[in-house]
Amino acid sequence: MFKGAEIKGSNLKIEVNDGYYMIKPLSSEIIETTFVPTGESLNENSHAVVLKSKASNVQISERGEDVLLKTNGLYVTVKKSPFQISYYFKNKHVISEKGGYIKTDSLETIQFQLTKDEVLYGGGARALGMNRRGNRLQLYNRAHYGYETRSELMNYTLPIVISSNKYMVHFDNAPIGFLDLDSKHDNTLTYETISGRKTYQIIVGESWYDVIDNYTNLTGKQPMLPRWALGNFSSRFGYHSQKEVIETIDEFKEENIPVDAIILDLYWFGKEIKGTMGNLAFDRDSFPNPKQMVDDLKARNVETILITEPFILTTSNRWDEAVTKDILAKDSIGHPATYNFYFGNTGIIDIYGSKGNAWFKNIYKDLSRLGVNGFWGDLGEPEVHPSWVQHATGTADEVHNIYGHDWAKLVYESSLEANPDKRPFILMRAGYSGSQRYGMVPWSGDVNRTWGGLQSQPEIALQMGMQGLAYMHSDLGGFAGDNLDDELYVRWLQYGVFQPIYRPHAQEEVASEPVFRSDKAKALAKQAIELRYRMLPYNYNLMYENHQTGAPLMRPLFFEEPGNLDLYTYSDAYLWGKDILVAPILKAGQKEKEVYFPKHTTWFDFYTEERIEGGQTKTVATKENSIPMYVRAGAFVPMAQPMSSTKDYNISELQLHYYFDNSIPNSKRRLYNDKNDINAIEKGFYEIVEYKSNFKGRNLKFNFELKSGVNLNLSDKSIDLVIHNIQNAPKRIKINGKKLNIYMKYEPSKFIKIEGQKNVVWDSEKKILTVPVKWDTIKDKQIQIKLKK
């Protein structure tokens, strides 16, 4: 029942019979609402929110039947009788509270009224189908070993709901609970929690990209990862010795398969799976000289990543130290909490206490100084976390869901303290809303090594990208089980080319590394990995876009075509960045696949050059050595020269593929580059180059321009401009007014070459024109092409 309204600066306080609401505009597209029950005080501590209020021109007025808080975009009406809070964006209704705050014996709830046709996303990483409406989702991070096409509870349970009506609701509270997405089919959204804040934010935007940009402004943008994170990882469960680690990388080198990192699982600190967790130091019998190993790997351009866990077993070498230094969570009488799980009898590090936090940080700093440049945080849900365990800031149930989140923060900070000039790499199995700001790289857990396991992966990654965690990826090839299926393995690795992280991984029974697979699987995997490396400049630009705007690397097709309701439940194909359409092969023996091509543009088959009009579903034939991949007309797609490691990448030598089409008279793209410096953007040590095209009559013109940043001592660039779909032969080509000679390539081996000079080449069969361009980015570069009739 409404009792009164009071203006508190730019905020609105609404008193009701059982407490009060504080409504706080954070921007013109984000409003935060908190309910404070009678007897409680306002708690402004958030695990997720970092945005300070940017709202301006806020107007608050009390009218006869309601109270209005208005920004330039989003506004709130508080109806007095019957009491109801409703949200609007530019005069369009967004959502309304339904029943207000309700407290039961075990839970506190907030309800909202949904429209009958909304598709709902969110709740974290689950395998439920793209539309998650109709499910009551537990908010309790928990691993699901060996899942396939359905998993209701996994490692990342996020208190986020996203609607097809283009808004988000983020419930800003850490303790465990439930997210009910209309399970009773009465058009009700319900958030349920055991305790804590009754705070939520409504986030809107003009486009899907705006909504995600606003959410990641609210909870933090993802830092850029090191460039090597976009390379191929060697990973398995696990490498037993220093000798085995080096020999494995040597196999990659012998087979000429690119590789950038190797991940050491449990055996780096103990010979057995059980009984050694918590040692957190190299086992010197198996790894006699870890510094030498790390240095040897660096000499091969390979980074070292180590698994770590938050559990200290009572049988580990550090148990006595952990007890003495008081770093462990407690039981009800203040003793170290111990309990049994798969790996042994254990305690858990209390990262919320100053002693536990500092101790764990020092572990990471010491390993970083050894040359380790990446860390894997496993079992961070935490995997076993009894409710009776007490942490410095609350019970296990109050911190359970944010343990992985705050652990990632600890690793991020310690990595930077040890190596201020290096971007951290943090692979985590659990996290929460806002974890992206700590550089977290999530993965989809212990998926079954089956076709069913593969089929759920695009959905999981697309959903998580919408929720801010854009680097969600899977164990390529699948993790759980001893299924040796080369076709599945290859298809998963081909899909992985268009995942944020390329990391084959598996249990010991089946090799995850392509160098240990059959000759045929190895050859096909090598092709996929080589394509991944050739796409490095395009992918690095996606990393920059995500850092700046929160835009996911993998994007659902309804981002492209928001008016097409059929796409709101579609995950059979997706966009990789703006310009590449990918349709993974997810079934055994699949000879053809139906692919929807978004309208308002034309698409080109990356492999065959076939031109396909958008706005249609087309059945396409599959190939053994690739998955269907298409490029948008008008796109500029930069590709690198072949390399064995990202360390070999020469950012001054590119192939720049332009996909010409008469329907696109003007096109423009920007490409970000830097020297992999952690502070490149802040220091200005980067470059953004802009590529433009213009087509009129028979004249095709290009303009290259450095838009911002400094030249990084890389001003001289050698670019092969590869222009696709040129139906008529070129008549004349000029670069900055200077004419070039044109050589006709009617057959692959028949064209004139000038020694020491790259040629303009016209391939009349493939309809591809290649123009070599030397470009000093200090000056603009213009290319003019006149086509024959």
PDB file of C-alpha atoms in Angstrom, residues 195-435:
ATOM      1  CA  SER A 195      18.489 -13.408   1.905  1.00  0.00           C
ATOM      2  CA  GLY A 196      20.299 -10.262   0.919  1.00  0.00           C
ATOM      3  CA  ARG A 197      19.462  -7.307  -1.260  1.00  0.00           C
ATOM      4  CA  LYS A 198      16.110  -6.867  -2.937  1.00  0.00           C
ATOM      5  CA  THR A 199      17.729  -4.843  -5.710  1.00  0.00           C
ATOM      6  CA  TYR A 200      17.323  -5.100  -9.433  1.00  0.00           C
ATOM      7  CA  GLN A 201      18.222  -3.039 -12.485  1.00  0.00           C
ATOM      8  CA  ILE A 202      16.113  -2.605 -15.612  1.00  0.00           C
ATOM      9  CA  ILE A 203      18.334  -2.204 -18.692  1.00  0.00           C
ATOM     10  CA  VAL A 204      17.028  -1.183 -22.116  1.00  0.00           C
ATOM     11  CA  GLY A 205      18.409   0.049 -25.433  1.00  0.00           C
ATOM     12  CA  GLU A 206      17.471   0.954 -28.990  1.00  0.00           C
ATOM     13  CA  SER A 207      19.210  -2.157 -30.374  1.00  0.00           C
ATOM     14  CA  TRP A 208      20.411  -5.480 -29.007  1.00  0.00           C
ATOM     15  CA  TYR A 209      23.954  -4.140 -29.121  1.00  0.00           C
ATOM     16  CA  ASP A 210      22.863  -1.136 -27.059  1.00  0.00           C
ATOM     17  CA  VAL A 211      21.257  -3.369 -24.416  1.00  0.00           C
ATOM     18  CA  ILE A 212      24.455  -5.395 -23.980  1.00  0.00           C
ATOM     19  CA  ASP A 213      26.618  -2.268 -24.073  1.00  0.00           C
ATOM     20  CA  ASN A 214      24.489  -0.775 -21.291  1.00  0.00           C
ATOM     21  CA  TYR A 215      24.604  -3.964 -19.204  1.00  0.00           C
ATOM     22  CA  THR A 216      28.391  -4.197 -19.492  1.00  0.00           C
ATOM     23  CA  ASN A 217      28.658  -0.510 -18.620  1.00  0.00           C
ATOM     24  CA  LEU A 218      26.685  -1.400 -15.501  1.00  0.00           C
ATOM     25  CA  THR A 219      28.768  -4.434 -14.507  1.00  0.00           C
ATOM     26  CA  GLY A 220      32.109  -3.767 -16.222  1.00  0.00           C
ATOM     27  CA  LYS A 221      33.719  -4.324 -19.593  1.00  0.00           C
ATOM     28  CA  GLN A 222      35.947  -7.333 -20.343  1.00  0.00           C
ATOM     29  CA  PRO A 223      39.661  -6.404 -20.471  1.00  0.00           C
ATOM     30  CA  MET A 224      41.452  -7.381 -23.657  1.00  0.00           C
ATOM     31  CA  LEU A 225      43.112 -10.786 -23.422  1.00  0.00           C
ATOM     32  CA  PRO A 226      46.674 -11.422 -24.572  1.00  0.00           C
ATOM     33  CA  ARG A 227      46.765 -12.012 -28.331  1.00  0.00           C
ATOM     34  CA  TRP A 228      48.021 -15.573 -27.788  1.00  0.00           C
ATOM     35  CA  ALA A 229      44.652 -16.403 -26.183  1.00  0.00           C
ATOM     36  CA  LEU A 230      43.225 -16.507 -29.712  1.00  0.00           C
ATOM     37  CA  GLY A 231      45.653 -19.290 -30.704  1.00  0.00           C
ATOM     38  CA  ASN A 232      45.474 -23.062 -30.340  1.00  0.00           C
ATOM     39  CA  PHE A 233      45.847 -24.640 -26.881  1.00  0.00           C
ATOM     40  CA  SER A 234      47.346 -28.027 -26.078  1.00  0.00           C
ATOM     41  CA  SER A 235      45.318 -29.390 -23.186  1.00  0.00           C
ATOM     42  CA  ARG A 236      44.376 -32.714 -21.648  1.00  0.00           C
ATOM     43  CA  PHE A 237      43.739 -34.389 -18.322  1.00  0.00           C
ATOM     44  CA  GLY A 238      46.686 -34.359 -17.926  1.00  0.00           C
ATOM     45  CA  TYR A 239      50.453 -34.124 -18.570  1.00  0.00           C
ATOM     46  CA  HIS A 240      52.318 -36.274 -16.056  1.00  0.00           C
ATOM     47  CA  SER A 241      55.832 -34.906 -16.401  1.00  0.00           C
ATOM     48  CA  GLN A 242      58.064 -32.139 -17.641  1.00  0.00           C
ATOM     49  CA  LYS A 243      59.344 -34.522 -20.317  1.00  0.00           C
ATOM     50  CA  GLU A 244      55.832 -35.264 -21.556  1.00  0.00           C
ATOM     51  CA  VAL A 245      54.983 -31.550 -21.760  1.00  0.00           C
ATOM     52  CA  ILE A 246      57.993 -30.733 -23.928  1.00  0.00           C
ATOM     53  CA  GLU A 247      57.565 -33.822 -26.091  1.00  0.00           C
ATOM     54  CA  THR A 248      53.911 -32.951 -26.744  1.00  0.00           C
ATOM     55  CA  ILE A 249      54.771 -29.450 -27.955  1.00  0.00           C
ATOM     56  CA  ASP A 250      57.567 -30.891 -30.069  1.00  0.00           C
ATOM     57  CA  GLU A 251      54.941 -33.087 -31.747  1.00  0.00           C
ATOM     58  CA  PHE A 252      53.021 -29.951 -32.747  1.00  0.00           C
ATOM     59  CA  LYS A 253      56.204 -28.443 -34.154  1.00  0.00           C
ATOM     60  CA  GLU A 254      57.049 -31.652 -35.998  1.00  0.00           C
ATOM     61  CA  GLU A 255      53.597 -31.754 -37.607  1.00  0.00           C
ATOM     62  CA  ASN A 256      53.643 -27.997 -38.372  1.00  0.00           C
ATOM     63  CA  ILE A 257      50.401 -27.476 -36.440  1.00  0.00           C
ATOM     64  CA  PRO A 258      50.223 -24.012 -34.845  1.00  0.00           C
ATOM     65  CA  VAL A 259      50.086 -23.874 -31.035  1.00  0.00           C
ATOM     66  CA  ASP A 260      50.330 -21.044 -28.516  1.00  0.00           C
ATOM     67  CA  ALA A 261      49.771 -22.487 -25.044  1.00  0.00           C
ATOM     68  CA  ILE A 262      49.803 -25.679 -23.033  1.00  0.00           C
ATOM     69  CA  ILE A 263      47.608 -26.306 -19.988  1.00  0.00           C
ATOM     70  CA  LEU A 264      48.844 -28.464 -17.124  1.00  0.00           C
ATOM     71  CA  ASP A 265      46.112 -30.263 -15.219  1.00  0.00           C
ATOM     72  CA  LEU A 266      46.311 -31.891 -11.763  1.00  0.00           C
ATOM     73  CA  TYR A 267      49.557 -33.789 -12.212  1.00  0.00           C
ATOM     74  CA  TRP A 268      51.803 -30.726 -12.054  1.00  0.00           C
ATOM     75  CA  PHE A 269      51.499 -30.798  -8.247  1.00  0.00           C
ATOM     76  CA  GLY A 270      51.091 -34.529  -7.606  1.00  0.00           C
ATOM     77  CA  LYS A 271      51.424 -37.951  -9.167  1.00  0.00           C
ATOM     78  CA  GLU A 272      47.910 -39.034  -8.159  1.00  0.00           C
ATOM     79  CA  ILE A 273      44.517 -37.473  -8.798  1.00  0.00           C
ATOM     80  CA  LYS A 274      43.444 -37.917  -5.182  1.00  0.00           C
ATOM     81  CA  GLY A 275      45.191 -36.802  -2.039  1.00  0.00           C
ATOM     82  CA  THR A 276      47.441 -34.047  -3.448  1.00  0.00           C
ATOM     83  CA  MET A 277      45.103 -31.127  -4.167  1.00  0.00           C
ATOM     84  CA  GLY A 278      46.268 -28.028  -2.373  1.00  0.00           C
ATOM     85  CA  ASN A 279      49.985 -28.667  -2.842  1.00  0.00           C
ATOM     86  CA  LEU A 280      50.049 -25.758  -5.321  1.00  0.00           C
ATOM     87  CA  ALA A 281      53.719 -26.364  -6.107  1.00  0.00           C
ATOM     88  CA  PHE A 282      55.452 -28.404  -8.789  1.00  0.00           C
ATOM     89  CA  ASP A 283      56.075 -32.046  -7.944  1.00  0.00           C
ATOM     90  CA  ARG A 284      59.855 -32.122  -8.353  1.00  0.00           C
ATOM     91  CA  ASP A 285      60.033 -35.831  -9.161  1.00  0.00           C
ATOM     92  CA  SER A 286      57.897 -35.346 -12.265  1.00  0.00           C
ATOM     93  CA  PHE A 287      58.826 -31.717 -12.945  1.00  0.00           C
ATOM     94  CA  PRO A 288      62.433 -31.443 -11.768  1.00  0.00           C
ATOM     95  CA  ASN A 289      63.086 -27.964 -13.186  1.00  0.00           C
ATOM     96  CA  PRO A 290      59.844 -26.051 -13.752  1.00  0.00           C
ATOM     97  CA  LYS A 291      61.644 -22.787 -14.532  1.00  0.00           C
ATOM     98  CA  GLN A 292      63.593 -24.555 -17.267  1.00  0.00           C
ATOM     99  CA  MET A 293      60.385 -26.092 -18.606  1.00  0.00           C
ATOM    100  CA  VAL A 294      58.597 -22.741 -18.745  1.00  0.00           C
ATOM    101  CA  ASP A 295      61.634 -21.171 -20.431  1.00  0.00           C
ATOM    102  CA  ASP A 296      61.876 -24.040 -22.910  1.00  0.00           C
ATOM    103  CA  LEU A 297      58.221 -23.575 -23.791  1.00  0.00           C
ATOM    104  CA  LYS A 298      58.700 -19.835 -24.242  1.00  0.00           C
ATOM    105  CA  ALA A 299      61.579 -20.570 -26.593  1.00  0.00           C
ATOM    106  CA  ARG A 300      59.044 -22.538 -28.653  1.00  0.00           C
ATOM    107  CA  ASN A 301      56.587 -19.556 -28.464  1.00  0.00           C
ATOM    108  CA  VAL A 302      54.296 -21.478 -26.100  1.00  0.00           C
ATOM    109  CA  GLU A 303      52.746 -20.096 -22.887  1.00  0.00           C
ATOM    110  CA  THR A 304      52.290 -22.178 -19.721  1.00  0.00           C
ATOM    111  CA  ILE A 305      48.896 -22.318 -17.963  1.00  0.00           C
ATOM    112  CA  LEU A 306      48.439 -24.124 -14.631  1.00  0.00           C
ATOM    113  CA  ILE A 307      45.310 -25.544 -13.050  1.00  0.00           C
ATOM    114  CA  THR A 308      44.560 -24.449  -9.475  1.00  0.00           C
ATOM    115  CA  GLU A 309      41.711 -25.161  -7.066  1.00  0.00           C
ATOM    116  CA  PRO A 310      40.527 -23.473  -3.869  1.00  0.00           C
ATOM    117  CA  PHE A 311      40.657 -26.694  -1.851  1.00  0.00           C
ATOM    118  CA  ILE A 312      43.449 -27.672   0.539  1.00  0.00           C
ATOM    119  CA  LEU A 313      43.241 -31.373   1.384  1.00  0.00           C
ATOM    120  CA  THR A 314      44.158 -32.509   4.872  1.00  0.00           C
ATOM    121  CA  THR A 315      46.670 -34.833   3.148  1.00  0.00           C
ATOM    122  CA  SER A 316      48.304 -32.090   1.080  1.00  0.00           C
ATOM    123  CA  ASN A 317      51.766 -30.691   1.756  1.00  0.00           C
ATOM    124  CA  ARG A 318      50.274 -27.328   2.709  1.00  0.00           C
ATOM    125  CA  TRP A 319      47.590 -28.410   5.175  1.00  0.00           C
ATOM    126  CA  ASP A 320      49.591 -27.541   8.290  1.00  0.00           C
ATOM    127  CA  GLU A 321      50.601 -24.218   6.751  1.00  0.00           C
ATOM    128  CA  ALA A 322      46.960 -23.456   5.895  1.00  0.00           C
ATOM    129  CA  VAL A 323      45.847 -24.142   9.482  1.00  0.00           C
ATOM    130  CA  THR A 324      48.719 -22.226  11.056  1.00  0.00           C
ATOM    131  CA  LYS A 325      48.230 -19.202   8.820  1.00  0.00           C
ATOM    132  CA  ASP A 326      44.448 -19.231   9.369  1.00  0.00           C
ATOM    133  CA  ILE A 327      43.490 -19.100   5.705  1.00  0.00           C
ATOM    134  CA  LEU A 328      40.596 -21.569   5.735  1.00  0.00           C
ATOM    135  CA  ALA A 329      36.839 -21.169   6.067  1.00  0.00           C
ATOM    136  CA  LYS A 330      35.470 -22.222   9.470  1.00  0.00           C
ATOM    137  CA  ASP A 331      32.885 -24.436  11.060  1.00  0.00           C
ATOM    138  CA  SER A 332      30.360 -23.180  13.615  1.00  0.00           C
ATOM    139  CA  ILE A 333      32.888 -23.184  16.476  1.00  0.00           C
ATOM    140  CA  GLY A 334      35.740 -21.498  14.615  1.00  0.00           C
ATOM    141  CA  HIS A 335      37.796 -24.533  13.574  1.00  0.00           C
ATOM    142  CA  PRO A 336      38.860 -25.107   9.956  1.00  0.00           C
ATOM    143  CA  ALA A 337      35.843 -26.534   8.143  1.00  0.00           C
ATOM    144  CA  THR A 338      36.646 -29.981   6.742  1.00  0.00           C
ATOM    145  CA  TYR A 339      34.502 -32.374   4.734  1.00  0.00           C
ATOM    146  CA  ASN A 340      34.896 -35.159   2.189  1.00  0.00           C
ATOM    147  CA  PHE A 341      34.561 -35.016  -1.573  1.00  0.00           C
ATOM    148  CA  TYR A 342      35.923 -36.920  -4.577  1.00  0.00           C
ATOM    149  CA  PHE A 343      39.527 -35.757  -4.156  1.00  0.00           C
ATOM    150  CA  GLY A 344      39.779 -36.393  -0.394  1.00  0.00           C
ATOM    151  CA  ASN A 345      39.124 -34.740   2.957  1.00  0.00           C
ATOM    152  CA  THR A 346      39.381 -31.011   2.461  1.00  0.00           C
ATOM    153  CA  GLY A 347      39.160 -27.464   3.674  1.00  0.00           C
ATOM    154  CA  ILE A 348      38.436 -24.471   1.449  1.00  0.00           C
ATOM    155  CA  ILE A 349      40.417 -21.243   1.246  1.00  0.00           C
ATOM    156  CA  ASP A 350      38.489 -18.314   2.666  1.00  0.00           C
ATOM    157  CA  ILE A 351      39.200 -15.706   0.019  1.00  0.00           C
ATOM    158  CA  TYR A 352      36.897 -13.327   1.935  1.00  0.00           C
ATOM    159  CA  GLY A 353      39.264 -13.170   4.883  1.00  0.00           C
ATOM    160  CA  SER A 354      42.318 -10.938   4.582  1.00  0.00           C
ATOM    161  CA  LYS A 355      44.707 -13.783   5.521  1.00  0.00           C
ATOM    162  CA  GLY A 356      43.308 -16.274   3.020  1.00  0.00           C
ATOM    163  CA  ASN A 357      43.133 -13.682   0.276  1.00  0.00           C
ATOM    164  CA  ALA A 358      46.731 -12.534   0.744  1.00  0.00           C
ATOM    165  CA  TRP A 359      48.057 -16.101   1.037  1.00  0.00           C
ATOM    166  CA  PHE A 360      46.357 -17.240  -2.172  1.00  0.00           C
ATOM    167  CA  LYS A 361      47.518 -14.113  -3.996  1.00  0.00           C
ATOM    168  CA  ASN A 362      51.112 -14.853  -3.098  1.00  0.00           C
ATOM    169  CA  ILE A 363      50.799 -18.347  -4.600  1.00  0.00           C
ATOM    170  CA  TYR A 364      49.814 -16.812  -7.925  1.00  0.00           C
ATOM    171  CA  LYS A 365      52.454 -14.107  -7.765  1.00  0.00           C
ATOM    172  CA  ASP A 366      55.208 -16.673  -7.185  1.00  0.00           C
ATOM    173  CA  LEU A 367      54.029 -18.764 -10.134  1.00  0.00           C
ATOM    174  CA  SER A 368      53.745 -15.653 -12.311  1.00  0.00           C
ATOM    175  CA  ARG A 369      57.321 -14.694 -11.502  1.00  0.00           C
ATOM    176  CA  LEU A 370      58.333 -18.185 -12.611  1.00  0.00           C
ATOM    177  CA  GLY A 371      57.030 -17.262 -16.066  1.00  0.00           C
ATOM    178  CA  VAL A 372      53.547 -18.790 -15.891  1.00  0.00           C
ATOM    179  CA  ASN A 373      51.263 -16.445 -17.840  1.00  0.00           C
ATOM    180  CA  GLY A 374      47.880 -18.083 -17.417  1.00  0.00           C
ATOM    181  CA  PHE A 375      45.835 -19.730 -14.679  1.00  0.00           C
ATOM    182  CA  TRP A 376      42.979 -22.184 -14.697  1.00  0.00           C
ATOM    183  CA  GLY A 377      40.552 -21.954 -11.786  1.00  0.00           C
ATOM    184  CA  ASP A 378      38.787 -25.294 -11.499  1.00  0.00           C
ATOM    185  CA  LEU A 379      36.040 -26.491  -9.134  1.00  0.00           C
ATOM    186  CA  GLY A 380      35.223 -22.848  -8.328  1.00  0.00           C
ATOM    187  CA  GLU A 381      31.444 -23.217  -7.992  1.00  0.00           C
ATOM    188  CA  PRO A 382      32.767 -24.295  -5.366  1.00  0.00           C
ATOM    189  CA  GLU A 383      32.183 -27.929  -6.333  1.00  0.00           C
ATOM    190  CA  VAL A 384      31.412 -28.980  -2.746  1.00  0.00           C
ATOM    191  CA  HIS A 385      30.413 -26.175  -0.366  1.00  0.00           C
ATOM    192  CA  PRO A 386      28.246 -27.263   2.588  1.00  0.00           C
ATOM    193  CA  SER A 387      25.777 -24.659   3.847  1.00  0.00           C
ATOM    194  CA  TRP A 388      27.237 -24.800   7.374  1.00  0.00           C
ATOM    195  CA  VAL A 389      30.651 -23.531   6.232  1.00  0.00           C
ATOM    196  CA  GLN A 390      31.379 -20.017   7.466  1.00  0.00           C
ATOM    197  CA  HIS A 391      33.367 -17.408   5.509  1.00  0.00           C
ATOM    198  CA  ALA A 392      34.582 -14.065   6.810  1.00  0.00           C
ATOM    199  CA  THR A 393      31.677 -12.232   5.150  1.00  0.00           C
ATOM    200  CA  GLY A 394      28.871 -14.762   5.562  1.00  0.00           C
ATOM    201  CA  THR A 395      27.695 -18.320   5.169  1.00  0.00           C
ATOM    202  CA  ALA A 396      28.562 -20.618   2.292  1.00  0.00           C
ATOM    203  CA  ASP A 397      25.094 -20.091   0.797  1.00  0.00           C
ATOM    204  CA  GLU A 398      25.566 -16.328   0.857  1.00  0.00           C
ATOM    205  CA  VAL A 399      28.883 -16.378  -1.034  1.00  0.00           C
ATOM    206  CA  HIS A 400      28.607 -19.641  -2.969  1.00  0.00           C
ATOM    207  CA  ASN A 401      27.595 -18.112  -6.296  1.00  0.00           C
ATOM    208  CA  ILE A 402      30.188 -15.326  -6.174  1.00  0.00           C
ATOM    209  CA  TYR A 403      33.102 -17.438  -4.954  1.00  0.00           C
ATOM    210  CA  GLY A 404      34.375 -18.022  -8.503  1.00  0.00           C
ATOM    211  CA  HIS A 405      33.728 -14.362  -9.312  1.00  0.00           C
ATOM    212  CA  ASP A 406      35.801 -13.113  -6.395  1.00  0.00           C
ATOM    213  CA  TRP A 407      38.439 -15.781  -6.965  1.00  0.00           C
ATOM    214  CA  ALA A 408      38.827 -14.479 -10.530  1.00  0.00           C
ATOM    215  CA  LYS A 409      39.300 -10.986  -9.104  1.00  0.00           C
ATOM    216  CA  LEU A 410      42.041 -12.325  -6.816  1.00  0.00           C
ATOM    217  CA  VAL A 411      43.856 -14.037  -9.708  1.00  0.00           C
ATOM    218  CA  TYR A 412      43.453 -10.982 -11.945  1.00  0.00           C
ATOM    219  CA  GLU A 413      44.909  -8.638  -9.333  1.00  0.00           C
ATOM    220  CA  SER A 414      47.780 -10.944  -8.382  1.00  0.00           C
ATOM    221  CA  SER A 415      48.684 -11.495 -12.057  1.00  0.00           C
ATOM    222  CA  LEU A 416      48.898  -7.749 -12.608  1.00  0.00           C
ATOM    223  CA  GLU A 417      50.833  -7.187  -9.393  1.00  0.00           C
ATOM    224  CA  ALA A 418      53.422  -9.763 -10.516  1.00  0.00           C
ATOM    225  CA  ASN A 419      53.469  -8.701 -14.192  1.00  0.00           C
ATOM    226  CA  PRO A 420      52.047  -5.186 -14.606  1.00  0.00           C
ATOM    227  CA  ASP A 421      52.835  -5.153 -18.342  1.00  0.00           C
ATOM    228  CA  LYS A 422      51.084  -8.425 -19.231  1.00  0.00           C
ATOM    229  CA  ARG A 423      47.422  -9.029 -19.836  1.00  0.00           C
ATOM    230  CA  PRO A 424      46.129 -11.775 -17.501  1.00  0.00           C
ATOM    231  CA  PHE A 425      44.602 -14.991 -18.790  1.00  0.00           C
ATOM    232  CA  ILE A 426      42.113 -16.549 -16.354  1.00  0.00           C
ATOM    233  CA  LEU A 427      40.180 -19.692 -17.299  1.00  0.00           C
ATOM    234  CA  MET A 428      37.349 -20.271 -14.812  1.00  0.00           C
ATOM    235  CA  ARG A 429      34.678 -22.946 -14.426  1.00  0.00           C
ATOM    236  CA  ALA A 430      32.338 -20.741 -12.386  1.00  0.00           C
ATOM    237  CA  GLY A 431      31.461 -17.094 -12.006  1.00  0.00           C
ATOM    238  CA  TYR A 432      28.565 -14.681 -11.655  1.00  0.00           C
ATOM    239  CA  SER A 433      27.199 -11.468 -13.112  1.00  0.00           C
ATOM    240  CA  GLY A 434      29.991  -8.956 -13.684  1.00  0.00           C
ATOM    241  CA  SER A 435      32.774 -11.563 -13.752  1.00  0.00           C
TER     242      SER A 435
END
